[in-house]
Amino acid sequence: RAGAPPGGGGGAPREGMEMEDPHMPGLGPRDPPEDAPLVYRVLRRLRGTLGALLLPVLRTLFQSVSFLARLLFVAPLRLLFGDGFDADGDVGDLGPGGTRSREAVNAAGEAAASSFASAFADRYGDGHPPFVIGSFQQAIDVAKADLRYVLVYVHAEGARPDPAAGPWDEATDAFCRGVLCSPLLGEVCAPHYTIWVAQLALREGRSVARAVHMRDGPALAVLAYGELTRSEHAELKVLARLGPSACRDPEAVVAELVSCAERNEHLVAAARAERTGREMDRLLREEQEAEFSAALAADREREREEARARREAEEAAAAEERRKAEEEAALARAVAEEEARQAAVRARAERLPEEPPAGPGASRIAVRLPGGQRLDRRWAKETPLEDVAAWVHAADVSLTRVRLVSNYPRREFGPGDMGLSVEEAGLHPQAVLFVKEDDSEEEEEGEGSDEEDGPRGGE
C-alpha cells in the first residue's frame, strides 16, 4: 500500500483538482501507482473501456431477473391475494385479497369519495360528471356493468378535500374549473366513461396512481377492465394517460378522451356483442334446461303412473288369486259337506225299520218327488215323520231340506214336525204326499202354517 499522498496533508482539495479515491487514499482516480494491488489496477483500467458495454448487459440481466421474479412469485401472489399485490410486496386495497376485507375497503372508499364529492360541490357546484361514490373496485364493477371505461382522476396529494384546509393549489383548481366542470367533458363521459377519483392523500388512491404510473396530479388515466381489454392475461389495461402538463387545456383533454373512445370503440362493440351472445346462450340454456326439467318431470310422472298401474294390477291379480283360492276352498268345503251329508243320509236310510205287513197298525204312504219319481211303502203308525223324510232323502240325495206336503187336508210338515208319528200327523191309514224343497223363508212360512194346521191335525 502507498503511504501518505504526495505533496502534503489531508486538507480540502483545491479547485480543479481531481478527488482522491476513497478506497485507496492518496491516489487519483485515473493513475493508479505501480505499487497498487494488481486486481485494483486491472479493474480501474477495465472500468473505462468495458463499462459502456457491461452496464447495458447488467441492466438487461437485472430486468430479466426481475421479470422472472414477478412471473414466479408476484403472479401467484396476485392469484392468492387479488389485484392489490404489487411488485414491492405491498398488499394494497385494490382487490378482495388485501389486508382489509372487501367490505371495509368499500366502506372506506365510499366515505372518502362522498367527502370529496361534497367538498367538490361546495367549491365548484354540481356542473360536473358524476363521480363514483365508492372504492376503486366498485368503480370497476360499475364500469363493467355498463361496458364503459374507467376514467381515473389523480387528485394531487396536497389538495385536501376539506374546505377548511384552505384553497386547493392553483393547478388543481384550474383543472377542476376548466376540465372537470366543462360541459364538453360531461357529454363525452356520459356514454363512454365512469369517473373515479384517486386521492393521493389516501392509501387506495396512491395504490391506484402507482399502478397506472401517475405520481402527481392533476392527471387522468383511461383504464379498460375485463371484457374491454380483449386479452387473455391482462385484467387491467391502461389505454391513455394525461399527465399534469397535458391536463392544462380543457379542449385538448376532451379531444384526447374522444379520440381514445373512438380508437377503442371496436372493443366496446365486440364486448357488447359477446355479452349479447352470452346472454342469448344463457337464455337458450335456461330454456333448454326448463324443457329438459319439464320432460324429466313428465317422465318421472309417467314412471310413477306406470308403477302405480303395475302395483294396482298386481294387487288386483293378488286379490283375484285370493278370491279364486277362497272360492275353491269354499267349493271344496261345500263338496266335502255335501258328501258328508249324503253319507249321513245313506247311513240314516240303512237304519230305517223294515216295512211292516199290511194290517191295522200299518199306514201306507205314497210320496211324489220333485223329479217325478214316485215312492210307496208301508210304515208303522208309530213311525216318526223323521224316518219318512230320511226315506225320501235316501231316494234323492240331491235334496237337502224338504217339506212333506199333504193336499187333503192341506198341511206342510217342516223340521219342527219331524217328531210327530205318522198317526199323529194324520197320515194313517194312508196318505199321498209330495215333496217341497225348503229354504229359510219357506221354513218360516211352513212353521207358521204348521202352527195354523196343528190344531186341525190334532182335531
PDB file of N, CA and C in Angstrom, residues 363-402:
ATOM      1  N   SER A 363    -149.522 -98.026   8.059  1.00  0.00           N
ATOM      2  CA  SER A 363    -150.003 -96.865   7.270  1.00  0.00           C
ATOM      3  C   SER A 363    -149.277 -96.867   5.930  1.00  0.00           C
ATOM      4  N   ARG A 364    -150.041 -96.734   4.873  1.00  0.00           N
ATOM      5  CA  ARG A 364    -149.441 -96.709   3.524  1.00  0.00           C
ATOM      6  C   ARG A 364    -149.276 -95.245   3.091  1.00  0.00           C
ATOM      7  N   ILE A 365    -148.041 -94.924   2.783  1.00  0.00           N
ATOM      8  CA  ILE A 365    -147.723 -93.534   2.396  1.00  0.00           C
ATOM      9  C   ILE A 365    -147.055 -93.549   1.034  1.00  0.00           C
ATOM     10  N   ALA A 366    -147.587 -92.758   0.105  1.00  0.00           N
ATOM     11  CA  ALA A 366    -147.002 -92.557  -1.228  1.00  0.00           C
ATOM     12  C   ALA A 366    -146.445 -91.136  -1.317  1.00  0.00           C
ATOM     13  N   VAL A 367    -145.278 -91.029  -1.887  1.00  0.00           N
ATOM     14  CA  VAL A 367    -144.586 -89.719  -1.978  1.00  0.00           C
ATOM     15  C   VAL A 367    -144.169 -89.485  -3.416  1.00  0.00           C
ATOM     16  N   ARG A 368    -144.480 -88.288  -3.929  1.00  0.00           N
ATOM     17  CA  ARG A 368    -144.049 -87.895  -5.275  1.00  0.00           C
ATOM     18  C   ARG A 368    -142.866 -86.912  -5.135  1.00  0.00           C
ATOM     19  N   LEU A 369    -141.742 -87.261  -5.731  1.00  0.00           N
ATOM     20  CA  LEU A 369    -140.523 -86.423  -5.653  1.00  0.00           C
ATOM     21  C   LEU A 369    -140.600 -85.307  -6.679  1.00  0.00           C
ATOM     22  N   PRO A 370    -139.760 -84.269  -6.514  1.00  0.00           N
ATOM     23  CA  PRO A 370    -139.785 -83.145  -7.478  1.00  0.00           C
ATOM     24  C   PRO A 370    -139.422 -83.569  -8.887  1.00  0.00           C
ATOM     25  N   GLY A 371    -138.643 -84.620  -9.026  1.00  0.00           N
ATOM     26  CA  GLY A 371    -138.285 -85.060 -10.377  1.00  0.00           C
ATOM     27  C   GLY A 371    -139.322 -85.939 -11.025  1.00  0.00           C
ATOM     28  N   GLY A 372    -140.432 -86.204 -10.346  1.00  0.00           N
ATOM     29  CA  GLY A 372    -141.491 -87.032 -10.906  1.00  0.00           C
ATOM     30  C   GLY A 372    -141.469 -88.465 -10.411  1.00  0.00           C
ATOM     31  N   GLN A 373    -140.445 -88.880  -9.729  1.00  0.00           N
ATOM     32  CA  GLN A 373    -140.361 -90.246  -9.215  1.00  0.00           C
ATOM     33  C   GLN A 373    -141.398 -90.446  -8.107  1.00  0.00           C
ATOM     34  N   ARG A 374    -141.947 -91.678  -8.029  1.00  0.00           N
ATOM     35  CA  ARG A 374    -142.999 -91.967  -7.037  1.00  0.00           C
ATOM     36  C   ARG A 374    -142.468 -93.037  -6.088  1.00  0.00           C
ATOM     37  N   LEU A 375    -142.631 -92.793  -4.782  1.00  0.00           N
ATOM     38  CA  LEU A 375    -142.239 -93.726  -3.746  1.00  0.00           C
ATOM     39  C   LEU A 375    -143.489 -94.220  -3.039  1.00  0.00           C
ATOM     40  N   ASP A 376    -143.466 -95.507  -2.602  1.00  0.00           N
ATOM     41  CA  ASP A 376    -144.667 -96.049  -1.955  1.00  0.00           C
ATOM     42  C   ASP A 376    -144.213 -97.203  -1.056  1.00  0.00           C
ATOM     43  N   ARG A 377    -144.628 -97.113   0.228  1.00  0.00           N
ATOM     44  CA  ARG A 377    -144.353 -98.194   1.167  1.00  0.00           C
ATOM     45  C   ARG A 377    -145.212 -98.028   2.396  1.00  0.00           C
ATOM     46  N   ARG A 378    -145.205 -99.091   3.220  1.00  0.00           N
ATOM     47  CA  ARG A 378    -145.995 -99.098   4.443  1.00  0.00           C
ATOM     48  C   ARG A 378    -145.072 -98.743   5.612  1.00  0.00           C
ATOM     49  N   TRP A 379    -145.685 -98.058   6.581  1.00  0.00           N
ATOM     50  CA  TRP A 379    -144.952 -97.648   7.784  1.00  0.00           C
ATOM     51  C   TRP A 379    -145.814 -97.988   8.986  1.00  0.00           C
ATOM     52  N   ALA A 380    -145.155 -98.317  10.063  1.00  0.00           N
ATOM     53  CA  ALA A 380    -145.902 -98.497  11.302  1.00  0.00           C
ATOM     54  C   ALA A 380    -146.439 -97.143  11.725  1.00  0.00           C
ATOM     55  N   LYS A 381    -147.660 -97.153  12.224  1.00  0.00           N
ATOM     56  CA  LYS A 381    -148.279 -95.868  12.531  1.00  0.00           C
ATOM     57  C   LYS A 381    -147.536 -95.108  13.627  1.00  0.00           C
ATOM     58  N   GLU A 382    -146.666 -95.800  14.406  1.00  0.00           N
ATOM     59  CA  GLU A 382    -145.882 -95.110  15.414  1.00  0.00           C
ATOM     60  C   GLU A 382    -144.580 -94.521  14.839  1.00  0.00           C
ATOM     61  N   THR A 383    -144.340 -94.776  13.575  1.00  0.00           N
ATOM     62  CA  THR A 383    -143.081 -94.311  12.963  1.00  0.00           C
ATOM     63  C   THR A 383    -143.064 -92.779  12.904  1.00  0.00           C
ATOM     64  N   PRO A 384    -141.986 -92.154  13.367  1.00  0.00           N
ATOM     65  CA  PRO A 384    -141.928 -90.677  13.285  1.00  0.00           C
ATOM     66  C   PRO A 384    -141.741 -90.220  11.846  1.00  0.00           C
ATOM     67  N   LEU A 385    -142.192 -89.020  11.584  1.00  0.00           N
ATOM     68  CA  LEU A 385    -142.010 -88.436  10.226  1.00  0.00           C
ATOM     69  C   LEU A 385    -140.534 -88.272   9.857  1.00  0.00           C
ATOM     70  N   GLU A 386    -139.675 -88.250  10.858  1.00  0.00           N
ATOM     71  CA  GLU A 386    -138.240 -88.128  10.594  1.00  0.00           C
ATOM     72  C   GLU A 386    -137.759 -89.293   9.748  1.00  0.00           C
ATOM     73  N   ASP A 387    -138.293 -90.516  10.005  1.00  0.00           N
ATOM     74  CA  ASP A 387    -137.904 -91.675   9.212  1.00  0.00           C
ATOM     75  C   ASP A 387    -138.435 -91.568   7.801  1.00  0.00           C
ATOM     76  N   VAL A 388    -139.656 -91.028   7.664  1.00  0.00           N
ATOM     77  CA  VAL A 388    -140.208 -90.834   6.318  1.00  0.00           C
ATOM     78  C   VAL A 388    -139.334 -89.862   5.529  1.00  0.00           C
ATOM     79  N   ALA A 389    -138.877 -88.745   6.177  1.00  0.00           N
ATOM     80  CA  ALA A 389    -138.014 -87.767   5.499  1.00  0.00           C
ATOM     81  C   ALA A 389    -136.677 -88.394   5.128  1.00  0.00           C
ATOM     82  N   ALA A 390    -136.129 -89.259   6.011  1.00  0.00           N
ATOM     83  CA  ALA A 390    -134.870 -89.926   5.689  1.00  0.00           C
ATOM     84  C   ALA A 390    -135.049 -90.874   4.511  1.00  0.00           C
ATOM     85  N   TRP A 391    -136.234 -91.525   4.446  1.00  0.00           N
ATOM     86  CA  TRP A 391    -136.535 -92.390   3.300  1.00  0.00           C
ATOM     87  C   TRP A 391    -136.543 -91.589   2.000  1.00  0.00           C
ATOM     88  N   VAL A 392    -137.167 -90.385   2.062  1.00  0.00           N
ATOM     89  CA  VAL A 392    -137.203 -89.512   0.869  1.00  0.00           C
ATOM     90  C   VAL A 392    -135.781 -89.067   0.483  1.00  0.00           C
ATOM     91  N   HIS A 393    -134.962 -88.643   1.464  1.00  0.00           N
ATOM     92  CA  HIS A 393    -133.595 -88.204   1.174  1.00  0.00           C
ATOM     93  C   HIS A 393    -132.759 -89.332   0.592  1.00  0.00           C
ATOM     94  N   ALA A 394    -132.988 -90.551   1.065  1.00  0.00           N
ATOM     95  CA  ALA A 394    -132.225 -91.670   0.520  1.00  0.00           C
ATOM     96  C   ALA A 394    -132.599 -91.946  -0.909  1.00  0.00           C
ATOM     97  N   ALA A 395    -133.854 -91.677  -1.280  1.00  0.00           N
ATOM     98  CA  ALA A 395    -134.270 -91.887  -2.662  1.00  0.00           C
ATOM     99  C   ALA A 395    -133.697 -90.829  -3.607  1.00  0.00           C
ATOM    100  N   ASP A 396    -133.525 -89.600  -3.096  1.00  0.00           N
ATOM    101  CA  ASP A 396    -132.952 -88.492  -3.922  1.00  0.00           C
ATOM    102  C   ASP A 396    -131.991 -87.704  -3.032  1.00  0.00           C
ATOM    103  N   VAL A 397    -130.716 -88.071  -3.112  1.00  0.00           N
ATOM    104  CA  VAL A 397    -129.722 -87.461  -2.211  1.00  0.00           C
ATOM    105  C   VAL A 397    -129.458 -86.004  -2.558  1.00  0.00           C
ATOM    106  N   SER A 398    -129.934 -85.517  -3.718  1.00  0.00           N
ATOM    107  CA  SER A 398    -129.725 -84.105  -4.071  1.00  0.00           C
ATOM    108  C   SER A 398    -130.580 -83.175  -3.244  1.00  0.00           C
ATOM    109  N   LEU A 399    -131.609 -83.752  -2.612  1.00  0.00           N
ATOM    110  CA  LEU A 399    -132.454 -82.922  -1.775  1.00  0.00           C
ATOM    111  C   LEU A 399    -131.756 -82.656  -0.455  1.00  0.00           C
ATOM    112  N   THR A 400    -131.793 -81.405  -0.017  1.00  0.00           N
ATOM    113  CA  THR A 400    -131.150 -81.043   1.247  1.00  0.00           C
ATOM    114  C   THR A 400    -132.180 -80.990   2.355  1.00  0.00           C
ATOM    115  N   ARG A 401    -132.996 -79.989   2.332  1.00  0.00           N
ATOM    116  CA  ARG A 401    -134.062 -79.865   3.314  1.00  0.00           C
ATOM    117  C   ARG A 401    -135.393 -79.857   2.565  1.00  0.00           C
ATOM    118  N   VAL A 402    -136.299 -80.660   3.020  1.00  0.00           N
ATOM    119  CA  VAL A 402    -137.577 -80.794   2.315  1.00  0.00           C
ATOM    120  C   VAL A 402    -138.721 -80.599   3.285  1.00  0.00           C
TER     121      VAL A 402
END
